[in-house]
Short mmCIF file of C-alpha atoms in Angstrom, two decimals:
data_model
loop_
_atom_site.label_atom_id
_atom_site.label_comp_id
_atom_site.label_asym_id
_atom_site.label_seq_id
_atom_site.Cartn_x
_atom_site.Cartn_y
_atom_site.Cartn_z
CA UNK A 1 119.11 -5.46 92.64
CA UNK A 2 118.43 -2.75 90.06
CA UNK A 3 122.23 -1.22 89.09
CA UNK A 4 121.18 2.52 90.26
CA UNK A 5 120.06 0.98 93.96
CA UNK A 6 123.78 -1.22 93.45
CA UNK A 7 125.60 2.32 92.67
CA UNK A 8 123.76 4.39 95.48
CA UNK A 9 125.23 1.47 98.38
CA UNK A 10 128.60 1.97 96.61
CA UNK A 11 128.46 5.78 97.32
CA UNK A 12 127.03 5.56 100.77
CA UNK A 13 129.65 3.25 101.89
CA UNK A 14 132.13 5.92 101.72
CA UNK A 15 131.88 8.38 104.70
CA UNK A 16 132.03 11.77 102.72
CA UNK A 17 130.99 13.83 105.58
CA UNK A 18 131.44 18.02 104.25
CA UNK A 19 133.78 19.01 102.59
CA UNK A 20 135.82 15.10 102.58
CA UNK A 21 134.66 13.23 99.19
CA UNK A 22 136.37 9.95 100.28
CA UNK A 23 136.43 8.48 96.73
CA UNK A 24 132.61 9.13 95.59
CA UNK A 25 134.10 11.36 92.85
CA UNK A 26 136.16 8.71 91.44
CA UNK A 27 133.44 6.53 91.19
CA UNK A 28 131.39 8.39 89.17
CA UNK A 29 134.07 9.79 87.58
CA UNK A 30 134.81 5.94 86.49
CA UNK A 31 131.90 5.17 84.91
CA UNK A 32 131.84 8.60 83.24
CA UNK A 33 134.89 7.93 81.90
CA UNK A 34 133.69 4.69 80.16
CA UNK A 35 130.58 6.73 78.92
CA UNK A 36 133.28 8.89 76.46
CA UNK A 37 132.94 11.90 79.14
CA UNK A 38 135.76 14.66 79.12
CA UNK A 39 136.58 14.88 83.07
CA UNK A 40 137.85 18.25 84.56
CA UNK A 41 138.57 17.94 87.88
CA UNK A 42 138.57 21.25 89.69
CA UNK A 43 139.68 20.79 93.57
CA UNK A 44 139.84 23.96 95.21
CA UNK A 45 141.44 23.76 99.04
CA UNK A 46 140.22 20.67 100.46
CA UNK A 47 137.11 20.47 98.73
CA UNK A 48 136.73 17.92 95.49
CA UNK A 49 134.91 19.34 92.51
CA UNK A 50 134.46 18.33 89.03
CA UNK A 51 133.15 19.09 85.67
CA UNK A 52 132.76 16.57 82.89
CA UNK A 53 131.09 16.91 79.44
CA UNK A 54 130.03 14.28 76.72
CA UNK A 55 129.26 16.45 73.38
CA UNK A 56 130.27 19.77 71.63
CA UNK A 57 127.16 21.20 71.10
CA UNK A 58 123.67 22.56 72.03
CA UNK A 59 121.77 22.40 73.92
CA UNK A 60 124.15 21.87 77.34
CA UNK A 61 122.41 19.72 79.81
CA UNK A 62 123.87 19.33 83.18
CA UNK A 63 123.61 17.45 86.02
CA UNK A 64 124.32 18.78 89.37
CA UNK A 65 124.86 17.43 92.76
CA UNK A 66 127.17 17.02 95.95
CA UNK A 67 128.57 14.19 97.16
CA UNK A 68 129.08 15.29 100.76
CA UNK A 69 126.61 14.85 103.80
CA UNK A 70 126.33 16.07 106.88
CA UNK A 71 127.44 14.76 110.13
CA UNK A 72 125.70 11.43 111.65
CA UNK A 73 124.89 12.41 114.78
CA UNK A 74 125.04 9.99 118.04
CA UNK A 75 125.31 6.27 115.67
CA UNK A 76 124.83 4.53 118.81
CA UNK A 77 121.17 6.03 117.89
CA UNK A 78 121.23 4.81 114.53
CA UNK A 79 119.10 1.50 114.19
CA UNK A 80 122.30 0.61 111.29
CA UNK A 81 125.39 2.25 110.89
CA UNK A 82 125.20 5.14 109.04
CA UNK A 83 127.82 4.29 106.62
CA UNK A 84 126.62 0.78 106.36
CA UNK A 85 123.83 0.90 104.25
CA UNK A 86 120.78 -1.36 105.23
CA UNK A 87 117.49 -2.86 103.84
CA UNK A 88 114.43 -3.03 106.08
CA UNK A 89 111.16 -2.13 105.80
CA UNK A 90 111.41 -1.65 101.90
CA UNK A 91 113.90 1.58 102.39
CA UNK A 92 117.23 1.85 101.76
CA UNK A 93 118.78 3.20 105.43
CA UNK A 94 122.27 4.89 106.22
CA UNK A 95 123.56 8.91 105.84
CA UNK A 96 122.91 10.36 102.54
CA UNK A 97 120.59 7.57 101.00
CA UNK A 98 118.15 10.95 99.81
CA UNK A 99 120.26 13.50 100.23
CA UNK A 100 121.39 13.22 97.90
CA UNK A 101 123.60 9.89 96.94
CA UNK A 102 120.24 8.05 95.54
CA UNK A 103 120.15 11.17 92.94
CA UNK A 104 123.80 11.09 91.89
CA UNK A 105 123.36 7.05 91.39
CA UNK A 106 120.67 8.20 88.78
CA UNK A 107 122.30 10.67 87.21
CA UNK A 108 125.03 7.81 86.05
CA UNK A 109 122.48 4.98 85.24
CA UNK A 110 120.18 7.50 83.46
CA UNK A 111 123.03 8.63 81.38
CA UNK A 112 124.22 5.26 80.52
CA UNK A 113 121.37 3.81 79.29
CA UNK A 114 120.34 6.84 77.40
CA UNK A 115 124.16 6.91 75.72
CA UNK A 116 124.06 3.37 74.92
CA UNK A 117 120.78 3.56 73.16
CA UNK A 118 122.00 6.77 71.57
CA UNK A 119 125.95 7.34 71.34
CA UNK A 120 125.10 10.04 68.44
CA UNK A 121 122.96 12.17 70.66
CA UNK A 122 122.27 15.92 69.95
CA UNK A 123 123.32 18.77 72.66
CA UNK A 124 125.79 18.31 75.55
CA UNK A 125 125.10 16.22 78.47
CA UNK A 126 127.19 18.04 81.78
CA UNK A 127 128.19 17.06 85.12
CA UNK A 128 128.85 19.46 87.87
CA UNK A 129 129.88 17.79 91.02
CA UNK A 130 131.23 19.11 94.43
CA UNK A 131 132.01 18.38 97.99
CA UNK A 132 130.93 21.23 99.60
CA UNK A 133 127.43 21.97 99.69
CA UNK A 134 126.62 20.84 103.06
CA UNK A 135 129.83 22.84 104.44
CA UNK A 136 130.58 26.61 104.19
CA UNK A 137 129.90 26.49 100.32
CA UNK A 138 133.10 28.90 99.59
CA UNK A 139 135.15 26.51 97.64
CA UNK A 140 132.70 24.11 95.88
CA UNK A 141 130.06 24.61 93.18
CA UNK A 142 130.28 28.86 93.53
CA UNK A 143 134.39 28.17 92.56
CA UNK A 144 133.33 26.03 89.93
CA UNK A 145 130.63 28.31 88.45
CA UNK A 146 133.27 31.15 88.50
CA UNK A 147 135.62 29.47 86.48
CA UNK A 148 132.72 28.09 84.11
CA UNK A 149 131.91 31.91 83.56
CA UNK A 150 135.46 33.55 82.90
CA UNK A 151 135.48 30.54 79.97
CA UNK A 152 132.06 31.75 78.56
CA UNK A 153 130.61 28.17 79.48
CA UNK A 154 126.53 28.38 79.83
CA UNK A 155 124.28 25.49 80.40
CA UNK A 156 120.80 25.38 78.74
CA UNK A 157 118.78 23.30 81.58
CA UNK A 158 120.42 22.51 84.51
CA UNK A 159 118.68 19.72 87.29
CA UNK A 160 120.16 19.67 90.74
CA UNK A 161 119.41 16.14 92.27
CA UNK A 162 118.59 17.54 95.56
CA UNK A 163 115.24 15.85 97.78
CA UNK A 164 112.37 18.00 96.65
CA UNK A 165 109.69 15.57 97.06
CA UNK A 166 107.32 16.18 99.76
CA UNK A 167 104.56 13.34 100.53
CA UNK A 168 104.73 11.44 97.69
CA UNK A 169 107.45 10.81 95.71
CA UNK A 170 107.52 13.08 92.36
CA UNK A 171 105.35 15.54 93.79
CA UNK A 172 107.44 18.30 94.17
CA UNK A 173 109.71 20.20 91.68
CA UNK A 174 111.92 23.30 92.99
CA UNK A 175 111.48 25.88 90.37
CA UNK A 176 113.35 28.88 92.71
CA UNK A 177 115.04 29.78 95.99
CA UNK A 178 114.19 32.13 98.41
CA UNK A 179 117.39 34.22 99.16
CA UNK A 180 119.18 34.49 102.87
CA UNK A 181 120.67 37.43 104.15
CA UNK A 182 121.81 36.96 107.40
CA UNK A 183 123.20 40.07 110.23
CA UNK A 184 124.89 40.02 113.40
CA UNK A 185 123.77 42.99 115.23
CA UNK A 186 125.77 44.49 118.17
CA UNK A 187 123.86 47.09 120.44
CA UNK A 188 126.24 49.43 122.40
CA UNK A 189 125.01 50.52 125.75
CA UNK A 190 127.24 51.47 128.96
CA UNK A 191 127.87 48.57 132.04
CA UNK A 192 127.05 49.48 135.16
CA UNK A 193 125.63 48.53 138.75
CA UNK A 194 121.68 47.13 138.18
CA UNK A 195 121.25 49.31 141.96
CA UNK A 196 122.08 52.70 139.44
CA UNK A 197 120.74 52.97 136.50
CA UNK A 198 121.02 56.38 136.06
CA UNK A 199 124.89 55.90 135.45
CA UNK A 200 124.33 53.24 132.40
CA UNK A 201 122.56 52.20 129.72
CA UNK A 202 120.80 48.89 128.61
CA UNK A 203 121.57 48.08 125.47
CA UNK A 204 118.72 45.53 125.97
CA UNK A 205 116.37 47.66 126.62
CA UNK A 206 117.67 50.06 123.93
CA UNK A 207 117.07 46.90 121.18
CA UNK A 208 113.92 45.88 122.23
CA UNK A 209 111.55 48.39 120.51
CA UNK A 210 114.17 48.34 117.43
CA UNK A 211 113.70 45.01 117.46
CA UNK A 212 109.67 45.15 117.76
CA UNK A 213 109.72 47.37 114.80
CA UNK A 214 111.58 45.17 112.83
CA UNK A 215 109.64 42.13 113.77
CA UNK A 216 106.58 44.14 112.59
CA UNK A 217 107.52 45.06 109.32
CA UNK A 218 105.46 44.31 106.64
CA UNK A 219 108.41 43.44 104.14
CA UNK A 220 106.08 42.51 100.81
CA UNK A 221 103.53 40.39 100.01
CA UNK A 222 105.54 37.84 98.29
CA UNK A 223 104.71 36.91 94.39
CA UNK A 224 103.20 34.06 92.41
CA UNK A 225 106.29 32.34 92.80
CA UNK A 226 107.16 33.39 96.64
CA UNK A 227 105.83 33.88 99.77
CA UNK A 228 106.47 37.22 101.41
CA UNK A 229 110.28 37.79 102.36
CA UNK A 230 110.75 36.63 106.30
CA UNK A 231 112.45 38.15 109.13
CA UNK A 232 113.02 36.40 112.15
CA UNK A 233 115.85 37.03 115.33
CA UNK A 234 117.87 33.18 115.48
CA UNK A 235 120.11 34.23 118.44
CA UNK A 236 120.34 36.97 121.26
CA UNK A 237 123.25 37.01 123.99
CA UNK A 238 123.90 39.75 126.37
CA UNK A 239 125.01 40.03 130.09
CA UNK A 240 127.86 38.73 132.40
CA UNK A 241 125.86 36.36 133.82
CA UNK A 242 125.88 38.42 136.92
CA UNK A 243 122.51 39.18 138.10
CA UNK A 244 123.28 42.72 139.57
CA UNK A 245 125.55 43.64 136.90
CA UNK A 246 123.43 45.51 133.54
CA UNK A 247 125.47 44.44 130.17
CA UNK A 248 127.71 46.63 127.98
CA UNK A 249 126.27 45.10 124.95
CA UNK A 250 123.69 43.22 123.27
CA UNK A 251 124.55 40.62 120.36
CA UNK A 252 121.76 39.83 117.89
CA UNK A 253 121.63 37.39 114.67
CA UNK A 254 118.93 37.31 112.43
CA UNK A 255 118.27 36.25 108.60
CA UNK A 256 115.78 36.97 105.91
CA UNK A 257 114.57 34.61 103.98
CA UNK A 258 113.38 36.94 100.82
CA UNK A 259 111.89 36.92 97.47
CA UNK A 260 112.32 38.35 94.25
CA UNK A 261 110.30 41.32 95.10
CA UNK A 262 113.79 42.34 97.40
CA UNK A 263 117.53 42.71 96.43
CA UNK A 264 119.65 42.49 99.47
CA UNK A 265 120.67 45.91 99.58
CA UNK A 266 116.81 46.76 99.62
CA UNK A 267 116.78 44.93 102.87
CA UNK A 268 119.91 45.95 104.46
CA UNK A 269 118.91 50.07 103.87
CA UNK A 270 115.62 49.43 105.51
CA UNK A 271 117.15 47.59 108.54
CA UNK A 272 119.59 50.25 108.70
CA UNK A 273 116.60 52.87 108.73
CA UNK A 274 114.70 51.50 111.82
CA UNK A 275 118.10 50.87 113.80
CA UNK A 276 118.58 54.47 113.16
CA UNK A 277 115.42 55.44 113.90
CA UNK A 278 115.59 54.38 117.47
CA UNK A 279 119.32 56.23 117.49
CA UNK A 280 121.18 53.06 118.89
CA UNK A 281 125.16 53.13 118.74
CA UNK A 282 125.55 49.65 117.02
CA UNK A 283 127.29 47.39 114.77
CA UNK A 284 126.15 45.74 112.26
CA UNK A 285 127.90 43.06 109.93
CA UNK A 286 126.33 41.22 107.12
CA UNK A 287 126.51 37.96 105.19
CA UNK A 288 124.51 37.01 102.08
CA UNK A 289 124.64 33.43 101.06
CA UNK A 290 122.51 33.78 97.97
CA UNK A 291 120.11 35.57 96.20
CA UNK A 292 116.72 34.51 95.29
CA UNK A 293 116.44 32.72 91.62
CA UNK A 294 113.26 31.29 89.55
CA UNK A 295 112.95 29.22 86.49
CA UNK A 296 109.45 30.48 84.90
CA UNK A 297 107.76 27.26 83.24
CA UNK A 298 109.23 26.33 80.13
CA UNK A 299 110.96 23.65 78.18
CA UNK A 300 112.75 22.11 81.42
CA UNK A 301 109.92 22.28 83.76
CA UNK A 302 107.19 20.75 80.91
CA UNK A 303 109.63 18.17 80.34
CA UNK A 304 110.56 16.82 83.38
CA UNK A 305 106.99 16.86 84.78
CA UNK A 306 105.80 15.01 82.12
CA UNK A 307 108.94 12.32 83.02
CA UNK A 308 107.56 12.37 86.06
CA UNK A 309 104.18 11.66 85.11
CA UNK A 310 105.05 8.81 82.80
CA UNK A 311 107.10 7.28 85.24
CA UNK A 312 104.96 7.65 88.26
CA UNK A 313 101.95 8.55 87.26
CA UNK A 314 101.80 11.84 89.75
CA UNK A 315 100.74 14.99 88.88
CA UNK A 316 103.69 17.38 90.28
CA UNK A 317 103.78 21.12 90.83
CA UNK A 318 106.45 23.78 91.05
CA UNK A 319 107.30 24.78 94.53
CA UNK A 320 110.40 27.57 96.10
CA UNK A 321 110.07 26.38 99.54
CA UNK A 322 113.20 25.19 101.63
CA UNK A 323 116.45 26.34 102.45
CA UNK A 324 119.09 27.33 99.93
CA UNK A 325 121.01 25.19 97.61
CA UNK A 326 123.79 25.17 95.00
CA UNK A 327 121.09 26.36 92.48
CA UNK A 328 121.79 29.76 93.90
CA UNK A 329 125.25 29.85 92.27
CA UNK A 330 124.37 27.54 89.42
CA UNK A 331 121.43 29.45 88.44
CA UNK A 332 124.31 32.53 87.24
CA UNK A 333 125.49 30.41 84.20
CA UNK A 334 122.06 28.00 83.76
CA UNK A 335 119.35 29.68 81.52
CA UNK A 336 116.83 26.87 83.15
CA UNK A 337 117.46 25.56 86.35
CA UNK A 338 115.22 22.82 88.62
CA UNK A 339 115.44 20.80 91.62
CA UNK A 340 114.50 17.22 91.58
CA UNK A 341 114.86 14.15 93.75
CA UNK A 342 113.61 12.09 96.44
CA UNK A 343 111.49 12.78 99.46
CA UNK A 344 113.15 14.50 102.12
CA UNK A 345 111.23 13.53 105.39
CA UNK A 346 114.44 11.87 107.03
CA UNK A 347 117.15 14.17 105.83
CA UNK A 348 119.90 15.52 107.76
CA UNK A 349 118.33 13.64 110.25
CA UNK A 350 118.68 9.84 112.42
CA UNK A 351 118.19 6.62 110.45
CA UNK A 352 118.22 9.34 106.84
CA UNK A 353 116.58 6.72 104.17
CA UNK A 354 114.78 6.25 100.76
CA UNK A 355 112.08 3.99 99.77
CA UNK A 356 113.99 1.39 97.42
CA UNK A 357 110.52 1.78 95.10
CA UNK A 358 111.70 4.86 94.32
CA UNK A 359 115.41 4.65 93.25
CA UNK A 360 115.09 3.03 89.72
CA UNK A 361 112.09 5.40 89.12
CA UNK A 362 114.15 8.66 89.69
CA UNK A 363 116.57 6.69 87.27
CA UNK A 364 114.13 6.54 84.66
CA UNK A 365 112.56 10.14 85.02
CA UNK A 366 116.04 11.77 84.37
CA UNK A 367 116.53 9.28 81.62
CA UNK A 368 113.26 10.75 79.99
CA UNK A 369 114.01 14.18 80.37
CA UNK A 370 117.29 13.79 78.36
CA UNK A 371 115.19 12.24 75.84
CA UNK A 372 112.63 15.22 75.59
CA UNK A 373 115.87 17.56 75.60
CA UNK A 374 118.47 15.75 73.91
CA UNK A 375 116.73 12.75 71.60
#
């Protein structure tokens, strides 16, 4: 048993289900310790973060990750217990094997070999570590960041271990995020009896062609880097669940998913310009969880890729596909950011897993991008 495929069981033992860390922390935190790291824990309410450094200089590389998961689901569906992980079939089986406990196990056993072979080492290697990424994301890596900033801290090239490959693994790198900007949109209209009309108003008949419009829209065309920024209605409610009765109100959420070529404010004055359009009486609250980022190719993306292709032997290419991650806070203090990892067929889902071919390889590719950054 290879020691990063040792470490990953370790981790997945421990039931960290968002924002709980149940002790993952302190095991990495362990064997940073005996690396000659500087630890800096930073909990903020009941989510564990940390920050450790090994170096005074730079270049600052830093290793990001999260050592919470999301929930199990029915384990009576399992085929092993989720927190029990389990061989078979030459993958590696229980909640969080690729997303993303198989990536934090190479973070350590990259940087342990690559300190032992070089104790002297130029630059700063970094960890940033949290416990709520698969959670609300209000106390974890964004607190972190904030506090990283007020300090002046920066980080040079920053690799988030999260599951980027798609079909094969080392495929895939995540160069960017798309951005999400989500709205919950309230249509006023007047209740009434369905038998008189006349004496109210529909609010969802009022939203429909607002909402026809909006599905419509042409937003852009998307980039090199992007495909065009997406609009699309996740949830409508309305009605008293009377059939004779017409509703006071019609609730609406929607997101955009949105490139570069928007800014959220963009987005929210041209929503706000077709609901007017149509004169609706409405509310209409917002929420953005991140904005879009991109790492152009440079030093980070040239040098991982090539780890990859020394290691694997597959040619990979730079992708912004997916939902969000940390990297959208990250990217604030990170002059080059990337997403690497695993691939992430089974996450979040039943029986989550990893091929056990891959673990020591993902090892070994961040091991070889510290020595193309740091050597």
């Amino acid at each position: 048993m290879s020691s990063t495929l040792e470490l990953t069981q370790q981790l997945m033992q421990l039931d960290s289900i968002t924002p709980r860390d149940e002790g993952c922390q302190e095991l990495m935190i362990a064997r940073l310790e005996d690396m000659g790291f500087t630890i800096e824990r930073m909990p903020f309410g009941d989510v564990s973060n940390f920050w450790a450094h090994r170096g005074h200089s730079g270049p600052v590389l830093c290793f990001a990750g999260h050592t919470d998961v999301v929930p199990t689901g029915p384990v009576d569906q399992w085929q092993s217990h989720p927190f029990h992980p389990t061989i078979r079939n030459d993958h590696l089986f229980g909640r969080g094997a690729a997303d993303m406990k198989a990536s934090l196990a190479a973070f350590i056993t990259a940087t342990e070999r690559f300190v032992a072979a070089r104790p002297n080492h130029a630059g700063t290697i970094a960890f940033l570590i949290t416990s709520d990424e698969e959670g609300v994301a209000t106390d974890g890596s964004v607190r972190v960041v904030e506090a990283l900033e007020a300090r002046g801290q920066h980080i040079d090239y920053c690799i988030v271990g999260e599951p980027t490959s798609d079909q094969v693994f080392g495929d895939t790198i995540k160069n960017g995020r798309r951005g999400s900007l989500s709205g919950h949109l309230i249509v006023h209209g007047i209740q009434g009896h369905i038998a008189y009309p006349q004496l109210a108003k529909n609010p969802i008949h009022l939203a429909a062609p607002a909402l026809a419009e909006l599905a419509a829209e042409v937003w852009d065309d998307g980039n090199e880097y992007f495909p065009p920024t997406s609009w699309q209605v996740s949830n409508i409610h309305s009605g008293t669940g009377a059939t004779n009765v017409i509703p006071g109100h019609c609730d609406i959420k929607f997101n955009f998913r949105f490139s570069t070529e928007h800014t959220a404010e963009t987005l929210k004055d041209r929503v706000h310009q077709i609901l007017d359009s149509h004169g609706l009486a409405y509310e209409l609250h917002w929420l953005l969880s991140g904005n879009p980022f991109i790492t152009q190719p440079g030093a980070l993306t040239d040098a991982i890729g090539s780890a990859i292709h020394e290691v694997t032997g597959v040619e990979t290419v730079l992708s912004t596909t997916g939902g969000t991650s940390d990297g959208r806070f990250i990217k604030r203090i990170a002059r080059e950011l990337v997403e690497f990892g695993p691939i992430n067929a089974s996450i979040h889902k039943l029986n989550e897993c990893v091929s056990v071919d891959d673990i020591e390889p993902l090892s070994r590719i961040y091991e070889k991008t510290l020595l193309k950054l740091l050597a």
